[in-house]
Coordinates of C-alpha atoms and ligand atoms in Angstrom, one line a residue:
X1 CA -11.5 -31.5 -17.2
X2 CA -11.5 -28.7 -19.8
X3 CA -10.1 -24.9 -18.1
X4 CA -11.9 -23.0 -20.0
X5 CA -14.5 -21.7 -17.5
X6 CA -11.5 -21.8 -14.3
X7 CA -9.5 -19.7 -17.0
X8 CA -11.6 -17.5 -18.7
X9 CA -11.0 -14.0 -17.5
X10 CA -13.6 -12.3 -14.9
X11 CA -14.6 -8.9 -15.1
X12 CA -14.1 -8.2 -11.4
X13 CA -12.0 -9.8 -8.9
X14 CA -12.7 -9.8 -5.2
X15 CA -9.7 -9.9 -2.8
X16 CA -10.5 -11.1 0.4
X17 CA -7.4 -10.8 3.3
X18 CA -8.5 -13.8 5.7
X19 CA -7.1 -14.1 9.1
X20 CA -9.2 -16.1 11.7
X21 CA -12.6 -15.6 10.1
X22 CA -14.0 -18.9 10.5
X23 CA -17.5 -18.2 11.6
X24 CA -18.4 -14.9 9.2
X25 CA -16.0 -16.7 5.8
X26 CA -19.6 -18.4 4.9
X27 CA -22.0 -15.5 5.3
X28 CA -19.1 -13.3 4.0
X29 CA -19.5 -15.4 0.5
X30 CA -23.2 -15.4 0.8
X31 CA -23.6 -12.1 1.0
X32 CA -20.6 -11.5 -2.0
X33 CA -22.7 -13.8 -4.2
X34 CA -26.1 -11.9 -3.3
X35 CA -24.0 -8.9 -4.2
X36 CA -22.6 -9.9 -7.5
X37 CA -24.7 -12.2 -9.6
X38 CA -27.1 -9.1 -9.8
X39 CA -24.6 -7.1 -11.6
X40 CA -24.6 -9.4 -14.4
X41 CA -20.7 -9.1 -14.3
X42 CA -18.5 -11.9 -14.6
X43 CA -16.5 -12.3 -11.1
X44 CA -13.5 -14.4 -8.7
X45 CA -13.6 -13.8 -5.4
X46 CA -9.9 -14.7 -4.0
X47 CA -9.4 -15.7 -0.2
X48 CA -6.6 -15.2 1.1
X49 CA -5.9 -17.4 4.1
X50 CA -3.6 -15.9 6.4
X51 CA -1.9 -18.5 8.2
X52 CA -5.1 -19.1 9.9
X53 CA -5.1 -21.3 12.8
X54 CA -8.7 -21.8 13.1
X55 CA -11.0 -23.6 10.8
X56 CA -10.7 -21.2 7.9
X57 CA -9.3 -23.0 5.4
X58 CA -11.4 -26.0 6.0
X59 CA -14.0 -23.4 5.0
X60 CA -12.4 -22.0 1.9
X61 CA -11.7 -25.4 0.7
X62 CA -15.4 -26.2 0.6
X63 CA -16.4 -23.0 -1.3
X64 CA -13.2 -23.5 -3.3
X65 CA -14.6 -26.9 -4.3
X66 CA -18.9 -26.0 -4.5
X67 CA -17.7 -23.2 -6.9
X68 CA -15.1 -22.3 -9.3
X69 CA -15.0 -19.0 -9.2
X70 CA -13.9 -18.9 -5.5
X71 CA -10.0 -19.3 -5.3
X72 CA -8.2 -19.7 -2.6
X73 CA -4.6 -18.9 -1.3
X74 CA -3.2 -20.6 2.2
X75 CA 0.1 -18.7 3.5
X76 CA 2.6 -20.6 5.3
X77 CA 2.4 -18.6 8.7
X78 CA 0.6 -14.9 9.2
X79 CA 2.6 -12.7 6.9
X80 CA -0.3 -9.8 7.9
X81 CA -3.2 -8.6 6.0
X82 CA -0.6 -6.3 4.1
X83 CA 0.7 -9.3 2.1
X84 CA -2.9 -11.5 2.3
X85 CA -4.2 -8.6 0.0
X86 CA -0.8 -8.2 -1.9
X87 CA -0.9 -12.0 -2.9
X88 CA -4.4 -11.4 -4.0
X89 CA -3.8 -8.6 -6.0
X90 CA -1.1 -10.1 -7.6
X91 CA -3.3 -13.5 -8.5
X92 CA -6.3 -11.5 -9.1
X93 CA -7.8 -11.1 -13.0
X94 CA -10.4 -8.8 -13.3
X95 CA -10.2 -5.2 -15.2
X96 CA -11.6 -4.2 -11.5
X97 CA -10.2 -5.2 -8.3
X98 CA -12.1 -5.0 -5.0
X99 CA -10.6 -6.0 -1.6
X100 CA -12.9 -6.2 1.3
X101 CA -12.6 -7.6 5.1
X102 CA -13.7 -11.3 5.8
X103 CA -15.3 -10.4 9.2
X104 CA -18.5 -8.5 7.3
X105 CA -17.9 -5.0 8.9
X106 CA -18.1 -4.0 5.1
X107 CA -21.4 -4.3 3.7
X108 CA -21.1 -6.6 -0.2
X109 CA -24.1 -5.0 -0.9
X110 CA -22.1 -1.6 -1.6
X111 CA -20.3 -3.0 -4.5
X112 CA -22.3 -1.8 -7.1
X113 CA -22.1 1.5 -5.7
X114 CA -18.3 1.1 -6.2
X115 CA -18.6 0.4 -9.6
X116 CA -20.7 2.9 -10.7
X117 CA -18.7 5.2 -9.3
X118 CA -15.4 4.1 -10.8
X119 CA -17.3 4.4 -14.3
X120 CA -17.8 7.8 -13.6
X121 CA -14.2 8.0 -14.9
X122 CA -12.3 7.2 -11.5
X123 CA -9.2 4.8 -11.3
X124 CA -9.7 4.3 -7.4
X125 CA -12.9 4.9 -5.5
X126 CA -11.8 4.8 -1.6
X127 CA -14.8 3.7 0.4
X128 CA -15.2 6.0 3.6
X129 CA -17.3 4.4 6.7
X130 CA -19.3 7.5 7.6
X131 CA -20.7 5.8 10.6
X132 CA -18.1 3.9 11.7
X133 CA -18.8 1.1 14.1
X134 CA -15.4 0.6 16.5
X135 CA -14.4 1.8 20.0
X136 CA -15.0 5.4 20.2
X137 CA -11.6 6.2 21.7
X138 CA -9.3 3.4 21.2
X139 CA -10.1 3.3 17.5
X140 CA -12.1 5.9 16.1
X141 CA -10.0 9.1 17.5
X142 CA -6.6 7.8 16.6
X143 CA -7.7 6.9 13.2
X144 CA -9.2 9.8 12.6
X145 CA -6.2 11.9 13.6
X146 CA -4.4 9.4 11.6
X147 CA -6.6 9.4 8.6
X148 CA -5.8 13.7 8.6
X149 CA -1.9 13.4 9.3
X150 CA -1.7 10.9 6.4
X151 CA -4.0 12.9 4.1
X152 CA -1.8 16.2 5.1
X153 CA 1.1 14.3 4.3
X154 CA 0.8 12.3 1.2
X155 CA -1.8 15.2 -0.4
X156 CA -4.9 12.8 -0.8
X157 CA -7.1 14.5 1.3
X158 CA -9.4 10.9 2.3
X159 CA -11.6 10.8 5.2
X160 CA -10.9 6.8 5.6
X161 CA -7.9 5.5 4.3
X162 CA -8.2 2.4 6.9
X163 CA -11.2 1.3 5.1
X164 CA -10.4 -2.2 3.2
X165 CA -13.4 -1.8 1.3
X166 CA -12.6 -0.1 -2.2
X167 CA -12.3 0.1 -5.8
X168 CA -9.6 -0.2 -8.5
X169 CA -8.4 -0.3 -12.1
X170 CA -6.3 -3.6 -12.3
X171 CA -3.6 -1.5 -13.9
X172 CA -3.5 0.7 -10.8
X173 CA -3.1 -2.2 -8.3
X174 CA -0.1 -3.5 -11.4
X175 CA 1.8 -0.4 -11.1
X176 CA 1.3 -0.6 -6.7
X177 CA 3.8 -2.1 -4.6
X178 CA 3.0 -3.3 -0.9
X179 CA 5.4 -3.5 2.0
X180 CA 4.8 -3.6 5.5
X181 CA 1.7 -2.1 6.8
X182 CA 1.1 0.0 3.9
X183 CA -2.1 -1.3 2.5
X184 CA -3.6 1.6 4.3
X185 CA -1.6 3.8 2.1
X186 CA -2.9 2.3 -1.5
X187 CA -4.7 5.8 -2.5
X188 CA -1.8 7.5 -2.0
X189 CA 0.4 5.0 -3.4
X190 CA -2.4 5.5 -6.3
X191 CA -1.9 9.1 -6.5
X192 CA 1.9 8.5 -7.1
X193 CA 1.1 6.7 -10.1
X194 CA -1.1 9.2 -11.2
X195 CA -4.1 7.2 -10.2
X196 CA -8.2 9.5 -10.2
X197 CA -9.4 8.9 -6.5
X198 CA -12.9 9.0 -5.7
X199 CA -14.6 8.3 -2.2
X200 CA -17.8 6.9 -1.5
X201 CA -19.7 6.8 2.1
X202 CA -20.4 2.9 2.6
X203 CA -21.7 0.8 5.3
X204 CA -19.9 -0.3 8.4
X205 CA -21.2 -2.7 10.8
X206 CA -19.8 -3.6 14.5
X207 CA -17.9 -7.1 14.2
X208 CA -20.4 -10.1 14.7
X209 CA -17.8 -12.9 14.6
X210 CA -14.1 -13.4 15.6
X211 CA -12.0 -10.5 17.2
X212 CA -10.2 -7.6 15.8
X213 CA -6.4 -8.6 14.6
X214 CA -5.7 -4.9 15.5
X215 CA -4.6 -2.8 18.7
X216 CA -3.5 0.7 19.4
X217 CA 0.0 -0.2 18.7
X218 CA -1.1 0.0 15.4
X219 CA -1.4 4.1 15.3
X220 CA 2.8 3.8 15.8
X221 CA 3.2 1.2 13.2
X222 CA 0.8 3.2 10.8
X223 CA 2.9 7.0 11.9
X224 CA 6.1 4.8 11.1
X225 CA 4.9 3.8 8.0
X226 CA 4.0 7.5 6.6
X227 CA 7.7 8.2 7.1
X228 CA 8.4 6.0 5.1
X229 CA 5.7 6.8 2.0
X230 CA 6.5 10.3 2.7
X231 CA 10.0 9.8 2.0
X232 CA 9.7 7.8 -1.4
X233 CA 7.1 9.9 -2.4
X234 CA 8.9 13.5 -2.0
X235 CA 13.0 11.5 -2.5
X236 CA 12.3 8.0 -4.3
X237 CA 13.9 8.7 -7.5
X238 CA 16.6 11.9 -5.8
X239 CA 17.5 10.7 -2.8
X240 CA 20.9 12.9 -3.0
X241 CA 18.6 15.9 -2.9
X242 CA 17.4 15.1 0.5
X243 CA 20.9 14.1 2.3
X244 CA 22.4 16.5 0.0
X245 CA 21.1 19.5 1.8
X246 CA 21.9 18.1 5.0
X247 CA 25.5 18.4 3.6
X248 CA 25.7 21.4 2.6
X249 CA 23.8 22.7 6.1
X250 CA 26.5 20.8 7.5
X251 CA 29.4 22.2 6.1
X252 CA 27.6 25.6 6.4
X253 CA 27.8 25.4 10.1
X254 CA 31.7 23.4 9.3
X255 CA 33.0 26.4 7.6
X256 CA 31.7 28.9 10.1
X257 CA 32.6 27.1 13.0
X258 CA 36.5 26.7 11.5
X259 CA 36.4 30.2 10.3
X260 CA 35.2 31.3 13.7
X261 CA 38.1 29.0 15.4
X262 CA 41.1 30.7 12.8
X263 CA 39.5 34.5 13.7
X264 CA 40.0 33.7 17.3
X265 CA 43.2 32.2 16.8
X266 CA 44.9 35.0 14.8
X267 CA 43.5 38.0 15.8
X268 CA 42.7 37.0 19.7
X269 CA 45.9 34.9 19.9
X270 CA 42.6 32.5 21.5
X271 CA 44.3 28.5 21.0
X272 CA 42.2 25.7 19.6
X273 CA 42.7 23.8 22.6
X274 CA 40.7 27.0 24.6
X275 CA 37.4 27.2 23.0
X276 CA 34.7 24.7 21.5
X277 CA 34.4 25.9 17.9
X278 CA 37.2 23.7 16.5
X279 CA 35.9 20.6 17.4
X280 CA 32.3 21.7 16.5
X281 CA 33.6 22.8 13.3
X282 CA 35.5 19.4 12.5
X283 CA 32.0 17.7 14.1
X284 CA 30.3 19.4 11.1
X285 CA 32.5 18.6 8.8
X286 CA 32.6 14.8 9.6
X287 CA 29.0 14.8 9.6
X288 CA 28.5 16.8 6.4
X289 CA 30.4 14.0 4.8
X290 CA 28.5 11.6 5.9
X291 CA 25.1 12.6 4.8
X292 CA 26.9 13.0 1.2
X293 CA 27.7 9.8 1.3
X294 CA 24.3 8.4 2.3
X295 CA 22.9 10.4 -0.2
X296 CA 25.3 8.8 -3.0
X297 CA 25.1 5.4 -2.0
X298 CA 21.3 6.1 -1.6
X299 CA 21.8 7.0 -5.1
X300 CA 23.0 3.9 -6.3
X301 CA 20.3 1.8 -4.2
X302 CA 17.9 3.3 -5.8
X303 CA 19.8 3.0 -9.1
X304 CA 19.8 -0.9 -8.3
X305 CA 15.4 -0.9 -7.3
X306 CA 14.5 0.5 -10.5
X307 CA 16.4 -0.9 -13.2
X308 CA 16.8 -4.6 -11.4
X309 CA 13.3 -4.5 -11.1
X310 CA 12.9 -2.5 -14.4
X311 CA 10.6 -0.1 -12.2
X312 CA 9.1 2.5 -14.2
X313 CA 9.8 6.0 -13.1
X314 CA 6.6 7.2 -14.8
X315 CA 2.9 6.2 -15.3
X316 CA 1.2 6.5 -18.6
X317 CA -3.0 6.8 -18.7
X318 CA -3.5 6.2 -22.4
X319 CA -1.8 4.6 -25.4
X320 CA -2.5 5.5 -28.8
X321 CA -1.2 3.6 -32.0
X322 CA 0.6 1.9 -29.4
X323 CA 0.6 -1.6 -27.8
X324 CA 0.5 -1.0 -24.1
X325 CA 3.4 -2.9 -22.5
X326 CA 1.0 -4.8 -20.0
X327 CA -0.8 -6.0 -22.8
X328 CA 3.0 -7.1 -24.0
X329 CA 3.5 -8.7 -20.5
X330 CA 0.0 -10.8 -20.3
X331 CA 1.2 -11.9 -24.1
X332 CA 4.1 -13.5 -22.9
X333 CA 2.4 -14.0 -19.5
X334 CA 0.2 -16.9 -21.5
X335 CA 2.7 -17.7 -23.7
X336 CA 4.6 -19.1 -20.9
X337 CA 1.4 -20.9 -19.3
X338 CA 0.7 -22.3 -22.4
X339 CA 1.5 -26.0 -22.2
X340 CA 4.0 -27.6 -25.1
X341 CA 2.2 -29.1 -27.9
X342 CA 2.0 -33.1 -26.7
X343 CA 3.8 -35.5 -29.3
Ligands
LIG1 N1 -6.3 -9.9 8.6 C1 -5.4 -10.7 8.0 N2 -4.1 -10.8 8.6 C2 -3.8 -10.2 9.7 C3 -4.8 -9.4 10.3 C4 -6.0 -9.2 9.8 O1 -5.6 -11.2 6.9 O2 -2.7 -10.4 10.2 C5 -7.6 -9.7 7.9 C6 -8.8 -10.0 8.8 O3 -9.1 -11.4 8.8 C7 -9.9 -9.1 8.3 C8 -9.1 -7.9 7.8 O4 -7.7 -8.3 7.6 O5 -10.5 -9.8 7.1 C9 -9.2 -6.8 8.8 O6 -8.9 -7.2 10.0 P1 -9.7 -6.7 11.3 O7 -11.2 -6.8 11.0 O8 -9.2 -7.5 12.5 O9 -9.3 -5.2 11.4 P2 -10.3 -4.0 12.0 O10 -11.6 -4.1 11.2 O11 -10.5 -4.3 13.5 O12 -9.5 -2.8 11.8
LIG2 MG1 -12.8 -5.6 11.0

């Protein structure tokens, strides 16, 4: 069998985070198909299948096998829809990468929309279900409150970050990594990387098939989690400047406290063992020592992420009279898939 039509490279890839989804996997990829061949772009779709424990793979084997274009990945165990879409990203070909839910409470048929919109000149176009189609109280409010608190905090003002249903520029998704829960944070994690957001009202259905993987404990999980981006965002690369001032705060209050203890002491003939201040003061002191420390050894951990890792600590949109170092990568990339010559 000859690669070349498993191989050649798509224009778009579809990511697909599958958990469960036996019964809607097959209209899912009907209605995908229905969506794409019109576009007359070339397209993957990649399932992700994870660690489902009902038929779902059986399924994505026989799409994987009536058509090339469908790939498929089967996780051990559940690793969560975080790292379905992660492994897809990171398999995924296409200049364009679009991740949507298996369970068809995204409508395929907004694709096109997507695209057109991204060639408007966007990196990212968010998709935003206008009319969404959950529980009113248990999902709705909380995500809406959510969906402001993140927007407040990471400075992308998006009506639906929750929505799986989006656009992006492969290079984007390249420069994105994903931990935890955070898939909800991609446009922010976007915006980091210098990324042009767009949003787009699309369609949102009630779930036909299968039950949500999702319940309210997800709102702490998610509040958690925007710590976290909130803190790498505003600290990632100068940690020390966030447990530095701590420190100095610290030994602020220190050195008044001590001060405060040796004013007693000499002009009130007040001992140390007589009033509070003293131990306060040294309470300070230990303290303000500490969060210098953190913030050094904080230092060096992230010293350790971005050079092990060779991280960049910048993003660049455009090269000129220069070879992009992606394009470098995916050189060595197929230089190292290429198999050695036979004989
Ligand atoms: N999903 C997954 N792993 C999980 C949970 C969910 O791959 O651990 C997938 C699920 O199959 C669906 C998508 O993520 O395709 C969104 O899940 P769900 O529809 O349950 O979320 P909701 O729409 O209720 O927020
Ligand atoms: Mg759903």
């Amino acid at each position: 069998m000859t690669a070349t039509s498993t191989n050649s490279i798509p224009e778009l890839s579809i990511v697909v985070p599958v958990y469960n989804e036996e019964e809607s996997v097959p209209h899912l990829h009907e209605a995908l198909v229905a969506a794409l061949e019109p576009t007359g772009r070339s397209w993957e779709v990649l399932y992700v299948d994870d660690g489902s424990v009902d038929g779902s793979y059986a399924v994505l084997e026989q799409l994987a096998e009536s058509d090339e274009r469908v790939k498929v990945i089967q996780f051990r165990r559940n690793f969560g829809q975080t790292a379905a879409m992660a492994a897809g990203f990171e398999h995924a070909r296409g200049q364009v990468v679009l991740p949507i839910d298996a369970d068809l409470q995204n409508d395929p048929a907004d694709i096109p929309r997507l695209l057109a919109k991204l060639e408007e000149g966007y990196d990212v176009v968010a998709g935003w279900r206008e009319n969404r189609k959950d529980a009113a109280l248990t999902v709705n409010l909380p995500s809406r409150i959510g969906n402001s608190v993140i927007g407040r905090v990471t400075g992308v003002r998006l009506h639906d970050y929750g929505c799986t249903l989006k656009a992006f520029r492969r290079e984007i998704v390249e420069d994105i990594h994903l931990y935890g829960e955070m898939h909800r944070f991609l446009p922010a994690f976007a915006h980091q990387a210098g990324a042009r957001i767009a949003e787009l009202p699309v369609t949102h259905y009630p779930r036909r098939w299968g039950s949500s993987k999702y319940n309210l404990s997800k709102t702490f999980r998610v509040l958690l989690d925007l710590l976290t981006v909130h803190f790498l965002a505003a600290y990632g690369t100068k940690p020390l400047y966030f447990f530095g001032r701590f420190a100095f705060l610290a030994a602020g209050l220190a050195t008044a406290a001590i001060t405060w203890t040796a004013v007693q002491k000499l002009f009130f003939g007040v001992f140390v063992k007589d009033q509070p201040m003293f131990l306060i003061g040294i309470f300070f002191a230990i303290a303000g020592l500490q969060f210098l420390l953190f913030g050094v050894l904080a230092e060096l951990n992230m010293r350790t992420y971005y050079e092990s890792q060779r991280k960049p600590i910048y993003f660049v949109r455009n090269w000129l009279n220069l070879a992009a170092p992606s394009t470098a990568r995916e050189d060595a990339r197929a230089r190292s898939v290429t198999p050695p010559p036979e004989g």
